[in-house]
């Protein structure tokens, strides 16, 4: 029998799988700031993902230690530039708790009102920008129109359009301008009357639903493991909201109006739906606050403070339900006029970590849809 000869002709790269490393960023239009993602790809499929952060880091936590308790408010309201009022709120609540200070009732209800208006402003940005990242241009124009309506009343009361600097230890900077409550109520009503644009234009769009349904499913176990909070966590069925579960400000008296929105699907579509429904509820809460403020008798909006404000020695932790999730301040004082330590726990920092679980196994085409659905601000990550 004639022996056979077996010849192998070169088959190039098909002989083994070849991974490719792809860097997304650090300048990428879908990240609400400067973020870098290091992806390892096998063809069109993501094998691993590593968020690389720090491009916007400014050392706010160390700067807190060199500023007195009035000055740190300015630093605190900037890490999440879409939630400035809520950021300020966490700091002053921590300092007031250390001082054992009781804030006037009028200030409590006004803070609650402004926090909910700030929540709407934050959510409107993502309700407009997320469809934009998926190719839908129109919603962002509606979102910015509604934001302008609310920003006008926020600017009138505080003097700032983004960084309000309106909270003070012991209350608020000053009382509301004459007639402001009527204008605020009109703004809330106007925005509410046009919110169906997002229901019809975005949720009613089959392309948007096709790009987001069953994409980037976040399991409740992952939510707990990474400390994910806010609308992203509630879209995965984690029913937790500090406004209900550990009430602060006036939320304890707003339980009939407050609605904690949840979904079980945990995908990109569920996260958008939670954000939209939560915006509707924030407008209802703002109306309830305006009703209560109208019933309150005239009174002080803040407490008189000494010229040099010193917190007693000790430590405390104050956390709030910010628009993007749990925002916490761990304050350590040695009895001086500056904090010995002020540690910030920001919502976006924890939420973005979930990308290492969400992205592997998905297609590159779905990466932007997943990334945008985490609703983060990079300054809130890097702080």
Short mmCIF file of C-alpha atoms in Angstrom, two decimals:
data_model
loop_
_atom_site.label_atom_id
_atom_site.label_comp_id
_atom_site.label_asym_id
_atom_site.label_seq_id
_atom_site.Cartn_x
_atom_site.Cartn_y
_atom_site.Cartn_z
CA UNK A 1 0.00 0.00 0.00
CA UNK A 2 1.34 3.35 -0.98
CA UNK A 3 1.92 5.60 2.11
CA UNK A 4 -0.11 8.85 2.12
CA UNK A 5 1.34 12.24 2.81
CA UNK A 6 -0.73 14.79 4.75
CA UNK A 7 0.02 18.43 3.97
CA UNK A 8 -1.37 21.37 5.99
CA UNK A 9 -1.72 24.62 4.06
CA UNK A 10 -1.30 27.79 6.21
CA UNK A 11 -4.59 28.87 7.75
CA UNK A 12 -3.36 32.10 9.33
CA UNK A 13 -5.21 33.59 12.28
CA UNK A 14 -8.03 31.07 12.07
CA UNK A 15 -5.87 28.56 13.92
CA UNK A 16 -6.54 30.30 17.23
CA UNK A 17 -8.73 33.01 18.70
CA UNK A 18 -7.18 36.47 18.71
CA UNK A 19 -8.26 39.05 21.28
CA UNK A 20 -8.15 42.74 20.53
CA UNK A 21 -7.82 45.46 23.16
CA UNK A 22 -9.96 48.51 22.40
CA UNK A 23 -9.79 51.78 24.32
CA UNK A 24 -13.00 53.79 24.49
CA UNK A 25 -12.09 57.31 25.51
CA UNK A 26 -10.87 59.08 27.51
CA UNK A 27 -12.77 61.54 25.30
CA UNK A 28 -15.99 59.82 24.32
CA UNK A 29 -19.29 61.63 23.71
CA UNK A 30 -21.49 59.17 25.59
CA UNK A 31 -19.89 59.40 29.01
CA UNK A 32 -21.03 62.72 30.56
CA UNK A 33 -17.41 63.50 31.33
CA UNK A 34 -13.94 62.08 30.73
CA UNK A 35 -14.01 58.31 31.23
CA UNK A 36 -11.90 55.57 29.65
CA UNK A 37 -13.03 51.99 29.09
CA UNK A 38 -10.49 49.29 28.31
CA UNK A 39 -12.29 46.52 26.44
CA UNK A 40 -10.94 43.14 25.40
CA UNK A 41 -12.82 41.93 22.32
CA UNK A 42 -13.20 38.61 20.59
CA UNK A 43 -14.56 39.72 17.26
CA UNK A 44 -17.65 41.82 18.02
CA UNK A 45 -18.12 40.42 21.51
CA UNK A 46 -16.74 42.02 24.67
CA UNK A 47 -14.75 39.55 26.76
CA UNK A 48 -13.79 41.88 29.61
CA UNK A 49 -14.19 45.55 30.51
CA UNK A 50 -12.18 47.77 32.84
CA UNK A 51 -13.35 51.33 33.64
CA UNK A 52 -10.29 53.57 34.00
CA UNK A 53 -11.15 56.61 36.11
CA UNK A 54 -9.35 59.61 37.58
CA UNK A 55 -9.16 61.99 34.62
CA UNK A 56 -11.35 64.55 36.43
CA UNK A 57 -10.02 63.94 39.95
CA UNK A 58 -9.46 67.21 41.85
CA UNK A 59 -8.93 66.01 45.40
CA UNK A 60 -12.14 67.41 46.85
CA UNK A 61 -11.94 65.26 49.98
CA UNK A 62 -8.53 66.70 50.90
CA UNK A 63 -9.65 70.22 50.03
CA UNK A 64 -12.52 69.80 52.52
CA UNK A 65 -9.90 69.59 55.28
CA UNK A 66 -8.52 73.04 54.43
CA UNK A 67 -11.89 74.85 54.32
CA UNK A 68 -14.25 75.82 57.11
CA UNK A 69 -17.80 74.53 57.35
CA UNK A 70 -19.20 77.39 55.29
CA UNK A 71 -16.66 77.04 52.49
CA UNK A 72 -16.91 73.28 51.98
CA UNK A 73 -20.46 73.71 50.65
CA UNK A 74 -18.98 75.27 47.51
CA UNK A 75 -16.70 72.26 46.96
CA UNK A 76 -19.42 69.73 47.68
CA UNK A 77 -21.97 70.91 45.15
CA UNK A 78 -19.71 70.38 42.14
CA UNK A 79 -18.88 66.67 41.97
CA UNK A 80 -22.26 65.84 40.41
CA UNK A 81 -22.93 69.01 38.47
CA UNK A 82 -26.50 67.92 37.70
CA UNK A 83 -27.39 67.53 41.40
CA UNK A 84 -25.75 70.54 43.00
CA UNK A 85 -28.49 71.32 45.51
CA UNK A 86 -28.67 67.72 46.72
CA UNK A 87 -24.88 67.60 47.09
CA UNK A 88 -24.90 70.70 49.30
CA UNK A 89 -27.70 69.20 51.35
CA UNK A 90 -25.68 66.19 52.47
CA UNK A 91 -22.89 68.37 53.86
CA UNK A 92 -25.12 70.71 55.86
CA UNK A 93 -27.15 67.78 57.24
CA UNK A 94 -23.92 66.17 58.49
CA UNK A 95 -22.71 69.37 60.15
CA UNK A 96 -26.13 70.09 61.68
CA UNK A 97 -26.22 66.57 63.10
CA UNK A 98 -22.81 67.11 64.70
CA UNK A 99 -24.00 70.40 66.19
CA UNK A 100 -27.32 68.94 67.36
CA UNK A 101 -28.97 71.82 65.53
CA UNK A 102 -32.70 71.96 64.77
CA UNK A 103 -33.56 73.66 61.49
CA UNK A 104 -36.66 75.88 61.17
CA UNK A 105 -39.72 74.14 59.70
CA UNK A 106 -39.89 76.59 56.82
CA UNK A 107 -36.32 75.71 55.83
CA UNK A 108 -37.05 71.97 56.03
CA UNK A 109 -39.96 72.17 53.58
CA UNK A 110 -38.15 74.56 51.26
CA UNK A 111 -35.13 72.27 51.16
CA UNK A 112 -37.38 69.33 50.29
CA UNK A 113 -39.03 71.30 47.51
CA UNK A 114 -35.74 72.42 45.98
CA UNK A 115 -34.27 68.92 46.27
CA UNK A 116 -37.16 67.51 44.24
CA UNK A 117 -36.90 70.27 41.61
CA UNK A 118 -33.18 69.45 41.39
CA UNK A 119 -34.10 65.76 40.95
CA UNK A 120 -36.30 66.64 37.98
CA UNK A 121 -33.53 68.74 36.44
CA UNK A 122 -31.08 65.84 36.78
CA UNK A 123 -33.46 63.26 35.32
CA UNK A 124 -34.48 65.45 32.40
CA UNK A 125 -30.86 65.63 31.28
CA UNK A 126 -30.63 61.83 31.06
CA UNK A 127 -34.12 61.45 29.60
CA UNK A 128 -32.96 63.64 26.72
CA UNK A 129 -29.33 62.55 26.34
CA UNK A 130 -29.83 58.78 26.55
CA UNK A 131 -31.99 58.56 23.39
CA UNK A 132 -29.46 60.90 21.73
CA UNK A 133 -26.71 58.35 22.37
CA UNK A 134 -28.82 55.73 20.58
CA UNK A 135 -29.45 57.97 17.56
CA UNK A 136 -32.67 59.72 18.62
CA UNK A 137 -31.99 63.46 18.29
CA UNK A 138 -35.40 65.00 19.04
CA UNK A 139 -35.92 64.16 22.77
CA UNK A 140 -32.92 66.20 23.93
CA UNK A 141 -34.53 69.39 22.60
CA UNK A 142 -37.69 68.76 24.62
CA UNK A 143 -35.61 67.88 27.68
CA UNK A 144 -33.65 71.11 27.54
CA UNK A 145 -36.79 73.17 27.08
CA UNK A 146 -38.28 71.72 30.26
CA UNK A 147 -34.96 72.15 32.06
CA UNK A 148 -34.93 75.84 31.16
CA UNK A 149 -38.39 76.31 32.68
CA UNK A 150 -37.27 74.83 36.00
CA UNK A 151 -33.81 76.37 35.94
CA UNK A 152 -35.40 79.80 35.70
CA UNK A 153 -37.17 79.37 39.04
CA UNK A 154 -34.08 77.79 40.64
CA UNK A 155 -31.95 80.66 39.42
CA UNK A 156 -34.45 83.22 40.71
CA UNK A 157 -34.43 81.77 44.21
CA UNK A 158 -30.69 81.08 44.51
CA UNK A 159 -28.88 83.24 41.97
CA UNK A 160 -27.15 80.25 40.36
CA UNK A 161 -28.08 78.17 37.34
CA UNK A 162 -26.09 75.03 38.16
CA UNK A 163 -24.17 75.58 41.40
CA UNK A 164 -26.81 77.08 43.63
CA UNK A 165 -24.89 77.63 46.89
CA UNK A 166 -28.25 78.11 48.61
CA UNK A 167 -27.91 75.71 51.54
CA UNK A 168 -26.39 76.96 54.75
CA UNK A 169 -25.65 75.24 58.04
CA UNK A 170 -28.85 75.91 59.97
CA UNK A 171 -31.14 76.44 56.98
CA UNK A 172 -31.01 78.33 53.71
CA UNK A 173 -29.29 81.49 52.52
CA UNK A 174 -32.46 83.60 52.49
CA UNK A 175 -36.23 83.40 52.23
CA UNK A 176 -38.09 82.86 48.99
CA UNK A 177 -38.70 85.95 46.81
CA UNK A 178 -42.19 87.45 46.80
CA UNK A 179 -44.43 85.59 44.37
CA UNK A 180 -41.83 82.87 43.76
CA UNK A 181 -44.07 80.02 44.96
CA UNK A 182 -46.70 80.93 42.36
CA UNK A 183 -44.11 80.99 39.59
CA UNK A 184 -42.64 77.69 40.78
CA UNK A 185 -46.06 76.07 40.78
CA UNK A 186 -46.62 77.32 37.23
CA UNK A 187 -43.26 75.89 36.15
CA UNK A 188 -44.03 72.48 37.68
CA UNK A 189 -47.44 72.43 36.01
CA UNK A 190 -45.97 73.39 32.63
CA UNK A 191 -43.32 70.67 32.76
CA UNK A 192 -45.81 68.03 33.90
CA UNK A 193 -48.17 68.86 31.03
CA UNK A 194 -45.44 68.09 28.50
CA UNK A 195 -43.83 65.01 30.07
CA UNK A 196 -45.92 62.73 27.85
CA UNK A 197 -43.50 63.66 25.06
CA UNK A 198 -41.06 61.16 26.54
CA UNK A 199 -43.73 58.48 26.95
CA UNK A 200 -44.83 58.83 23.34
CA UNK A 201 -41.63 59.88 21.58
CA UNK A 202 -39.16 57.59 23.35
CA UNK A 203 -40.95 54.68 25.02
CA UNK A 204 -43.33 54.46 22.07
CA UNK A 205 -40.44 54.15 19.62
CA UNK A 206 -39.92 50.53 18.56
CA UNK A 207 -36.28 51.19 17.59
CA UNK A 208 -35.50 52.52 21.07
CA UNK A 209 -37.24 49.55 22.68
CA UNK A 210 -35.39 47.16 20.39
CA UNK A 211 -32.03 48.66 21.36
CA UNK A 212 -32.72 48.55 25.10
CA UNK A 213 -35.01 45.60 25.92
CA UNK A 214 -33.11 42.62 27.39
CA UNK A 215 -29.82 44.51 26.94
CA UNK A 216 -27.43 44.97 29.86
CA UNK A 217 -29.44 43.01 32.42
CA UNK A 218 -28.21 43.81 35.94
CA UNK A 219 -29.00 41.12 38.52
CA UNK A 220 -30.10 42.10 42.05
CA UNK A 221 -27.14 40.12 43.43
CA UNK A 222 -24.77 42.32 41.45
CA UNK A 223 -26.55 45.45 42.71
CA UNK A 224 -25.90 44.39 46.31
CA UNK A 225 -22.35 43.23 45.63
CA UNK A 226 -21.24 46.53 44.09
CA UNK A 227 -23.33 48.91 46.20
CA UNK A 228 -25.35 50.13 43.22
CA UNK A 229 -28.17 52.47 44.25
CA UNK A 230 -30.77 54.89 42.94
CA UNK A 231 -32.84 54.36 39.75
CA UNK A 232 -30.32 51.80 38.42
CA UNK A 233 -30.76 49.56 41.48
CA UNK A 234 -34.54 49.96 41.60
CA UNK A 235 -34.79 48.94 37.93
CA UNK A 236 -33.33 45.57 39.02
CA UNK A 237 -36.01 45.07 41.66
CA UNK A 238 -34.01 46.37 44.65
CA UNK A 239 -36.75 48.25 46.49
CA UNK A 240 -34.73 50.75 48.52
CA UNK A 241 -35.15 54.51 48.77
CA UNK A 242 -33.84 56.55 51.71
CA UNK A 243 -36.70 59.02 51.41
CA UNK A 244 -39.07 56.23 52.45
CA UNK A 245 -36.84 53.81 54.37
CA UNK A 246 -34.92 56.36 56.46
CA UNK A 247 -36.80 59.65 56.00
CA UNK A 248 -34.96 62.96 56.31
CA UNK A 249 -36.11 66.56 55.73
CA UNK A 250 -39.91 66.47 55.28
CA UNK A 251 -40.14 63.10 53.51
CA UNK A 252 -41.62 61.46 56.59
CA UNK A 253 -44.76 63.58 56.05
CA UNK A 254 -44.86 62.94 52.28
CA UNK A 255 -45.28 59.16 52.34
CA UNK A 256 -48.74 59.40 50.76
CA UNK A 257 -47.26 61.24 47.75
CA UNK A 258 -43.88 59.53 47.55
CA UNK A 259 -43.82 56.57 45.18
CA UNK A 260 -40.78 54.32 45.02
CA UNK A 261 -40.63 53.15 41.40
CA UNK A 262 -39.22 49.68 40.71
CA UNK A 263 -38.93 47.22 37.84
CA UNK A 264 -37.86 43.57 37.80
CA UNK A 265 -36.33 43.31 34.32
CA UNK A 266 -33.03 45.07 35.19
CA UNK A 267 -32.30 45.96 31.55
CA UNK A 268 -31.59 49.29 29.85
CA UNK A 269 -35.29 49.81 29.10
CA UNK A 270 -36.28 49.25 32.74
CA UNK A 271 -33.68 51.79 33.91
CA UNK A 272 -35.10 54.41 31.54
CA UNK A 273 -38.68 53.63 32.62
CA UNK A 274 -37.78 54.02 36.30
CA UNK A 275 -36.09 57.35 35.60
CA UNK A 276 -39.12 58.65 33.69
CA UNK A 277 -41.68 57.52 36.27
CA UNK A 278 -39.54 58.89 39.09
CA UNK A 279 -39.52 62.28 37.33
CA UNK A 280 -43.34 62.30 37.33
CA UNK A 281 -43.34 61.53 41.07
CA UNK A 282 -40.76 64.25 41.83
CA UNK A 283 -43.08 66.80 40.24
CA UNK A 284 -45.93 65.55 42.47
CA UNK A 285 -43.70 65.85 45.53
CA UNK A 286 -42.77 69.42 44.54
CA UNK A 287 -46.47 70.32 44.36
CA UNK A 288 -47.07 68.78 47.79
CA UNK A 289 -44.21 70.86 49.23
CA UNK A 290 -45.61 74.03 47.70
CA UNK A 291 -49.01 73.24 49.24
CA UNK A 292 -47.46 72.81 52.69
CA UNK A 293 -45.32 75.97 52.38
CA UNK A 294 -48.47 77.95 51.57
CA UNK A 295 -49.99 76.76 54.87
CA UNK A 296 -46.97 77.64 57.04
CA UNK A 297 -47.02 80.92 58.97
CA UNK A 298 -44.19 83.39 58.34
CA UNK A 299 -41.03 82.42 60.16
CA UNK A 300 -37.27 82.17 59.98
CA UNK A 301 -35.53 80.32 57.15
CA UNK A 302 -32.25 79.73 59.02
CA UNK A 303 -30.52 79.78 62.39
CA UNK A 304 -28.15 82.50 63.52
CA UNK A 305 -24.60 81.15 63.60
CA UNK A 306 -21.50 82.33 65.45
CA UNK A 307 -18.85 84.16 63.47
CA UNK A 308 -16.51 81.16 63.81
CA UNK A 309 -18.41 77.87 63.43
CA UNK A 310 -16.83 74.84 65.10
CA UNK A 311 -18.30 71.36 65.18
CA UNK A 312 -17.80 69.44 68.42
CA UNK A 313 -15.36 66.53 68.52
CA UNK A 314 -16.82 63.32 67.15
CA UNK A 315 -17.99 61.74 63.94
CA UNK A 316 -21.23 61.19 62.03
CA UNK A 317 -22.51 59.90 58.72
CA UNK A 318 -25.26 61.64 56.76
CA UNK A 319 -26.69 60.10 53.60
CA UNK A 320 -29.33 61.32 51.20
CA UNK A 321 -31.23 59.88 48.24
CA UNK A 322 -29.61 61.93 45.50
CA UNK A 323 -31.02 61.82 41.96
CA UNK A 324 -28.38 59.27 40.89
CA UNK A 325 -28.43 57.22 44.08
CA UNK A 326 -27.11 57.26 47.63
CA UNK A 327 -24.82 60.18 48.46
CA UNK A 328 -23.12 60.00 51.84
CA UNK A 329 -20.75 62.16 53.90
CA UNK A 330 -18.69 60.71 56.74
CA UNK A 331 -17.61 63.66 58.87
CA UNK A 332 -14.90 63.46 61.53
CA UNK A 333 -14.32 66.53 63.70
CA UNK A 334 -11.67 67.34 66.30
CA UNK A 335 -13.49 70.44 67.49
CA UNK A 336 -11.90 72.81 64.98
CA UNK A 337 -13.49 75.10 62.40
CA UNK A 338 -12.47 72.74 59.58
CA UNK A 339 -13.31 69.03 59.21
CA UNK A 340 -10.58 66.63 60.31
CA UNK A 341 -11.89 64.25 57.66
CA UNK A 342 -14.84 64.39 55.29
CA UNK A 343 -15.25 61.25 53.19
CA UNK A 344 -17.65 61.38 50.25
CA UNK A 345 -19.58 58.32 49.11
CA UNK A 346 -20.92 59.21 45.66
CA UNK A 347 -23.58 57.29 43.74
CA UNK A 348 -21.81 57.24 40.37
CA UNK A 349 -18.59 55.78 41.82
CA UNK A 350 -20.38 52.60 42.91
CA UNK A 351 -22.76 52.42 39.96
CA UNK A 352 -20.02 52.53 37.31
CA UNK A 353 -18.28 49.51 38.84
CA UNK A 354 -21.14 47.34 37.63
CA UNK A 355 -19.79 47.72 34.08
CA UNK A 356 -17.26 44.97 34.77
CA UNK A 357 -20.23 42.61 35.17
CA UNK A 358 -22.58 44.12 32.60
CA UNK A 359 -20.34 44.42 29.54
CA UNK A 360 -18.62 41.01 29.25
CA UNK A 361 -20.56 38.77 26.85
CA UNK A 362 -22.35 41.63 25.12
CA UNK A 363 -21.77 43.02 21.66
CA UNK A 364 -19.80 46.19 20.99
CA UNK A 365 -22.93 47.61 19.36
CA UNK A 366 -24.73 47.42 22.73
CA UNK A 367 -21.88 49.01 24.71
CA UNK A 368 -23.10 52.61 24.40
CA UNK A 369 -26.68 51.58 25.27
CA UNK A 370 -25.47 49.91 28.47
CA UNK A 371 -23.03 52.67 29.35
CA UNK A 372 -25.60 55.45 29.00
CA UNK A 373 -28.24 53.55 30.99
CA UNK A 374 -26.17 53.73 34.19
CA UNK A 375 -26.91 57.49 34.36
CA UNK A 376 -23.62 58.60 35.86
CA UNK A 377 -21.67 61.85 35.99
CA UNK A 378 -17.91 61.36 35.75
CA UNK A 379 -17.17 64.18 38.21
CA UNK A 380 -19.23 62.19 40.70
CA UNK A 381 -16.94 59.21 40.11
CA UNK A 382 -13.62 61.03 40.35
CA UNK A 383 -14.54 63.77 42.87
#
